[in-house]
Amino acid sequence: MNVDYIIVGFGLAGLAFTEQLERNNKSYLIFEDNSQNSSLVAGGMYNPVILKRFTPVWDALDQLKIAIPFYKALEEKLAAKFDHAFDIHKVFTSIEEQNNWFAACDKPFFADYMIPEIIQNANDSINAPFGFGKVTNTGKIETQVLLKRYKEYLIDKNQLLYEKFEYSLIEFADQLVNYKDIIAKYVVFCEGFGVKKNPFFKELPLQEAKGELITIHAPELQLDYVLKASLFIMPLGNDYYKVGATFNWTDKTLVPTEEGENELLEKLKKVITADFKIVDHVAGIRPTVKDRRPLIGKHHQYNQLAILNGLGTRGVMLAPKMAGKLFDFLENETSLPREVDIRRFIKQ
Ligand SMILES: Cc1cc2nc3c(=O)[nH]c(=O)nc-3n(C[C@H](O)[C@H](O)[C@H](O)COP(=O)(O)OP(=O)(O)OC[C@H]3O[C@@H](n4cnc5c(N)ncnc54)[C@H](O)[C@@H]3O)c2cc1C
């Protein structure tokens, strides 16, 4: 079998690159072994404001300009709804934080997103004596729905194989790659934290940033926006809420832990007073890079091997733009922005 591309991994990175190939009429085959799940457990939020410091997310407006129409087009293509707009209410912790909010609102970057007023809390189930700041024009991609629908689409076309990609079976021939009975021009690796097992790219400085989330049922809470305090509380409908997330920089497993749950409960009980029941608890590893920028490029020795990784905590906004950059680099010989090019980590 001859294809233009083999893609290894079908999370947000693999999906965004697949869509580039579809739009450009390239042939491809995808391998997915369910060894990682970051994209499946993600909160899926997109928001250009860092709510700890009221500073801009790197490159956020340009990423959103590409991401929003990208997901809109996919909703049409897959006949599914997974992009949900919502507002975020940031809980202020002090007068000083309120003042910082107004100072940030004056900056042109935030004009479309941060509302320059303090919203008083009228919900008895929430502790917010200093009120809220509202961020608008944000939302979430329901990644589970998006990935499920896209996988069904691919299965119908026989372009997704649920099997582990075995690195040791790659053979190089001229400008091509042989893998089992497949001949491809490129292999694009999109394995998230799974790249640590990839002998060609495992030296890249990807760090494990394990995150845990719980889902709660809280009928009295009555939120119709995302509440952001030291954690976020995201309404899912029918009185269910997603609550997260933790950061653990040493645990490399996908197992939800008691420690993670306790941390979330402790923070949650500081913000809400309503009764709740935990109904689910999940964990995943964010593929995070030392300098907090993506990892894109070609292997320094094997031209046929490329990577799209390092989406960190913001895969939803980053994946569409980064997939486009990688595609243009491979097919149209455009150069990659220095800050995302993996060559920044190759010692000269
Ligand atoms: C708790 C949590 C909350 C998050 N919340 C948000 C959020 O609100 N907004 C946001 O934008 N981002 C969020 N993220 C981050 C986001 O999930 C990541 O940036 C993104 O999912 C990374 O996508 P990926 O495709 O690179 O990796 P992954 O989703 O890990 O996908 C990699 C895929 O490759 C497969 N794979 C690996 N090795 C092989 C192999 N050898 N053969 C075949 N298949 C292989 C894996 O099974 C996996 O499906 C969150 C992450 C976590 C953990």
XYZ file of C-alpha atoms and ligand atoms in Angstrom:
401
model
C 0.000 0.000 0.000
C 1.308 3.469 -0.923
C 0.295 6.585 1.025
C 1.598 10.110 1.307
C 1.509 10.053 5.111
C 1.427 7.759 8.117
C 0.189 9.544 11.250
C 1.017 8.061 14.646
C -1.493 9.100 17.324
C -4.983 10.515 17.031
C -5.438 13.107 19.762
C -5.939 16.797 18.977
C -2.562 16.997 17.212
C -3.193 13.938 15.006
C -6.722 15.124 14.230
C -5.608 18.618 13.219
C -2.891 17.243 10.951
C -5.281 14.690 9.428
C -7.634 17.528 8.561
C -4.803 19.338 6.762
C -4.247 16.212 4.677
C -7.948 15.904 3.905
C -8.148 19.515 2.761
C -5.133 19.042 0.508
C -6.155 15.695 -0.979
C -3.260 13.709 0.461
C -3.526 9.995 1.157
C -2.840 8.752 4.675
C -3.186 6.036 7.287
C -3.406 6.588 11.057
C -2.195 4.373 13.899
C -3.788 4.789 17.341
C -3.159 2.471 20.307
C -5.050 4.244 23.155
C -1.889 4.469 25.255
C -2.418 8.179 26.025
C -5.637 10.127 26.605
C -4.849 13.803 27.183
C -7.201 14.960 24.417
C -9.978 12.703 25.674
C -9.963 13.912 29.279
C -9.226 17.601 28.527
C -11.550 20.352 29.723
C -11.375 21.588 26.122
C -11.495 25.291 27.007
C -10.219 28.037 24.768
C -9.516 31.403 26.326
C -6.809 33.929 25.382
C -6.472 35.414 28.897
C -4.188 33.935 31.577
C -6.467 34.357 34.566
C -3.773 34.140 37.205
C -2.018 37.300 36.061
C -4.417 38.867 33.513
C -1.824 38.581 30.764
C -2.244 37.379 27.153
C -1.711 33.754 26.189
C 1.173 33.588 23.718
C -0.019 34.100 20.113
C -3.602 33.513 21.244
C -5.480 35.857 18.912
C -3.858 34.427 15.812
C -4.449 30.870 17.031
C -8.114 31.629 17.691
C -8.503 33.223 14.265
C -7.569 29.860 12.789
C -9.080 27.549 15.413
C -12.641 28.887 15.551
C -13.392 28.488 11.801
C -11.476 25.188 11.845
C -13.836 23.661 14.440
C -16.874 25.278 12.832
C -16.025 23.600 9.517
C -15.549 20.287 11.308
C -18.956 20.585 12.956
C -20.447 20.794 9.484
C -18.300 18.048 8.006
C -19.013 15.609 10.865
C -22.615 16.734 11.467
C -21.984 17.119 15.186
C -22.054 19.911 17.772
C -18.924 20.208 19.930
C -18.035 23.917 20.044
C -19.895 25.523 22.960
C -19.496 29.237 23.690
C -19.603 30.383 27.308
C -18.447 33.164 29.629
C -15.938 32.696 32.420
C -16.404 34.339 35.817
C -13.072 34.840 37.536
C -13.448 34.975 41.323
C -11.520 37.954 42.730
C -9.599 37.319 45.934
C -8.809 40.926 46.911
C -9.262 44.625 46.099
C -5.786 44.550 44.581
C -6.910 41.869 42.137
C -9.935 43.944 41.168
C -7.602 46.868 40.426
C -5.326 44.640 38.336
C -8.381 43.560 36.378
C -9.283 47.141 35.434
C -5.671 47.877 34.491
C -5.648 44.874 32.156
C -9.025 45.814 30.636
C -7.423 49.034 29.341
C -5.059 47.063 27.098
C -6.247 46.715 23.475
C -5.444 42.974 23.405
C -8.205 42.247 25.896
C -10.861 44.563 24.406
C -12.998 41.755 22.996
C -12.612 39.502 26.013
C -12.428 41.211 29.433
C -15.435 43.208 30.651
C -14.367 46.286 32.671
C -16.738 45.927 35.620
C -17.048 43.997 38.855
C -19.949 41.590 38.930
C -21.409 41.066 42.394
C -22.107 37.528 43.483
C -25.808 36.708 43.747
C -25.404 32.928 44.122
C -25.636 31.668 47.754
C -23.725 28.522 46.837
C -20.564 30.443 45.898
C -17.993 32.157 48.100
C -17.002 35.318 46.269
C -17.009 38.365 48.592
C -14.913 40.401 46.132
C -17.144 39.535 43.170
C -16.168 38.389 39.692
C -14.536 39.616 36.509
C -16.199 38.372 33.352
C -14.340 37.001 30.301
C -16.470 36.665 27.214
C -16.059 35.243 23.676
C -14.569 32.060 25.147
C -15.795 28.492 25.092
C -14.937 24.837 24.974
C -14.520 22.144 22.397
C -16.110 18.938 23.602
C -13.062 16.948 22.597
C -14.577 13.534 23.335
C -17.399 14.191 20.870
C -15.062 15.633 18.233
C -12.596 12.722 18.435
C -15.314 10.076 18.498
C -17.065 11.486 15.438
C -13.826 11.934 13.498
C -12.753 8.363 14.334
C -16.083 7.031 13.042
C -15.552 9.018 9.843
C -12.072 7.513 9.435
C -13.134 3.951 10.234
C -15.738 4.185 7.475
C -12.935 5.107 5.064
C -10.522 2.434 6.408
C -7.956 5.068 7.323
C -7.643 4.427 11.062
C -5.957 1.353 12.491
C -6.318 0.658 16.199
C -2.835 -0.704 16.704
C 0.458 0.295 18.244
C 2.974 1.782 15.851
C 6.225 -0.190 16.286
C 9.152 2.147 15.858
C 11.635 -0.687 15.305
C 9.827 -1.768 12.108
C 10.562 1.450 10.218
C 12.878 1.009 7.247
C 14.281 3.893 5.228
C 14.557 3.679 1.443
C 15.526 6.597 -0.797
C 13.161 9.400 0.168
C 10.505 6.982 1.452
C 9.655 4.978 4.560
C 8.635 1.318 4.625
C 6.490 0.186 7.534
C 5.221 -3.405 7.334
C 3.457 -3.464 3.927
C 3.041 0.322 3.726
C 5.211 2.734 1.763
C 4.901 6.385 2.794
C 6.531 9.698 1.988
C 6.339 10.886 5.602
C 5.590 9.598 9.076
C 4.207 12.353 11.311
C 4.416 11.548 15.019
C 1.591 12.992 17.145
C 1.889 10.769 20.226
C 1.544 13.353 22.988
C 3.471 12.172 26.030
C 3.824 8.771 24.285
C 6.718 10.312 22.315
C 8.927 9.412 25.264
C 8.994 5.869 23.790
C 9.866 7.118 20.299
C 13.597 6.506 19.652
C 13.712 9.264 17.005
C 12.330 12.111 19.105
C 12.475 11.000 22.750
C 15.328 13.380 23.584
C 13.115 16.442 23.065
C 12.463 18.196 26.399
C 8.868 17.127 26.970
C 7.788 17.132 30.602
C 4.959 15.181 32.171
C 2.296 17.525 33.528
C -0.271 15.065 34.794
C -3.731 16.534 35.335
C -6.721 15.110 37.197
C -10.361 16.163 36.876
C -13.511 15.143 38.715
C -17.126 15.365 37.594
C -19.632 16.291 40.282
C -23.410 16.326 40.547
C -24.521 19.478 42.413
C -28.210 20.342 41.915
C -28.089 23.468 44.114
C -25.091 25.039 42.402
C -26.980 26.455 39.409
C -24.102 27.832 37.308
C -24.530 28.769 33.662
C -20.948 29.999 33.215
C -17.504 28.623 33.962
C -16.352 29.633 37.412
C -12.597 30.144 37.753
C -11.008 30.289 41.178
C -7.936 28.202 42.120
C -9.676 25.596 39.921
C -12.370 25.772 37.266
C -15.956 24.543 37.578
C -17.522 23.942 34.187
C -21.260 23.251 33.730
C -22.004 20.133 31.656
C -25.817 20.346 31.876
C -28.332 18.540 34.103
C -26.533 19.768 37.247
C -23.266 18.035 36.370
C -19.970 19.955 36.489
C -16.401 19.206 35.483
C -13.922 20.366 38.123
C -10.178 20.644 37.646
C -7.425 20.426 37.203
C -4.343 19.372 39.156
C -0.716 19.632 38.023
C 1.725 16.885 38.942
C 5.231 17.023 37.465
C 6.512 13.610 38.581
C 3.745 11.026 38.142
C 3.850 9.542 34.616
C 0.798 7.278 34.988
C -2.748 7.840 33.742
C -4.235 6.583 37.007
C -6.535 8.924 38.994
C -5.186 9.234 42.565
C -6.589 9.858 46.032
C -4.074 12.667 46.415
C -5.402 14.374 43.257
C -8.998 13.988 44.398
C -8.242 15.415 47.844
C -6.494 18.416 46.335
C -9.503 19.163 44.111
C -11.971 18.683 46.980
C -10.046 20.987 49.276
C -10.020 23.767 46.666
C -13.620 23.151 45.634
C -14.954 23.451 49.175
C -13.326 26.867 49.477
C -15.365 28.170 46.515
C -18.738 26.441 46.765
C -20.977 25.681 49.711
C -23.517 23.520 47.824
C -23.660 19.760 48.463
C -22.254 17.595 45.697
C -21.442 14.009 44.799
C -18.398 12.896 42.784
C -19.532 10.798 39.819
C -16.306 10.522 37.797
C -12.561 11.023 38.167
C -10.051 10.970 35.278
C -6.380 11.712 34.675
C -4.177 12.420 31.670
C -0.737 13.778 30.834
C -0.376 17.153 29.142
C 2.584 17.075 26.732
C 4.347 20.150 28.085
C 7.643 21.597 26.863
C 10.376 23.210 28.955
C 9.869 26.598 27.229
C 6.050 26.214 26.907
C 6.093 26.261 23.107
C 5.067 23.451 20.706
C 7.470 20.993 19.114
C 7.307 20.940 15.328
C 9.763 19.892 12.659
C 11.657 17.147 10.909
C 14.166 14.672 12.301
C 17.713 16.008 11.857
C 18.851 12.847 10.056
C 15.716 11.270 8.544
C 13.853 13.755 6.374
C 10.845 11.466 6.177
C 10.088 11.704 9.917
C 8.259 14.698 11.375
C 6.698 15.625 14.699
C 3.714 17.655 15.952
C 3.724 17.727 19.739
C 4.208 19.889 22.826
C 0.686 21.330 22.834
C 0.893 21.510 26.631
C -2.132 22.962 28.396
C -3.683 24.540 25.289
C -4.103 21.886 22.627
C -7.493 23.193 21.487
C -6.185 26.609 20.399
C -2.752 25.481 19.244
C -3.416 22.327 17.221
C -5.090 23.821 14.105
C -2.464 26.535 13.563
C 0.489 24.246 14.307
C -0.830 21.535 11.973
C -1.048 24.123 9.187
C 2.514 25.295 9.845
C 3.847 21.739 9.747
C 1.952 20.901 6.567
C 3.256 23.997 4.752
C 6.767 23.238 5.960
C 6.650 19.661 4.614
C 4.779 20.303 1.378
C 5.538 23.907 0.426
C 8.963 24.355 1.991
C 7.901 27.351 4.052
C 10.067 27.910 7.105
C 8.875 27.210 10.639
C 8.708 29.976 13.254
C 11.866 29.636 15.335
C 9.965 29.466 18.634
C 8.129 26.245 17.683
C 10.827 24.601 15.538
C 12.418 21.589 17.273
C 15.797 22.743 15.977
C 15.861 25.231 18.873
C 16.768 22.261 21.072
C 19.388 20.688 18.838
C 22.880 21.426 20.095
C 25.094 22.815 17.323
C -6.646 17.247 32.900
C -6.372 17.981 31.628
C -7.120 19.105 31.298
C -6.857 19.796 30.114
N -7.641 20.867 29.798
C -7.433 21.536 28.622
C -8.273 22.612 28.243
O -9.214 22.982 28.944
N -7.999 23.235 27.047
C -6.967 22.853 26.228
O -6.769 23.449 25.167
N -6.163 21.820 26.580
C -6.366 21.160 27.749
N -5.554 20.117 28.101
C -4.373 19.860 27.264
C -4.715 19.066 26.021
O -5.402 17.934 26.423
C -3.430 18.722 25.251
O -2.756 19.890 24.855
C -3.738 17.918 23.980
O -4.742 16.997 24.218
C -2.520 17.188 23.476
O -2.920 16.495 22.327
P -1.966 15.457 21.609
O -2.691 14.962 20.414
O -0.609 16.061 21.413
O -1.733 14.285 22.682
P -2.714 13.102 23.147
O -4.080 13.569 23.337
O -2.022 12.442 24.295
O -2.735 12.134 21.904
C -1.663 11.316 21.551
C -2.236 10.061 20.944
O -1.171 9.240 20.428
C -1.449 7.886 20.712
N -0.174 7.142 20.667
C 0.945 7.382 21.400
N 1.929 6.492 21.070
C 1.417 5.706 20.082
C 1.955 4.601 19.303
N 3.210 4.155 19.452
N 1.144 4.006 18.383
C -0.141 4.464 18.187
N -0.680 5.491 18.891
C 0.089 6.114 19.812
C -2.111 7.954 22.103
O -2.869 6.807 22.373
C -2.957 9.217 21.995
O -4.264 8.955 21.527
C -5.805 19.377 29.257
C -5.089 18.228 29.571
C -5.357 17.528 30.744
C -4.584 16.283 31.040
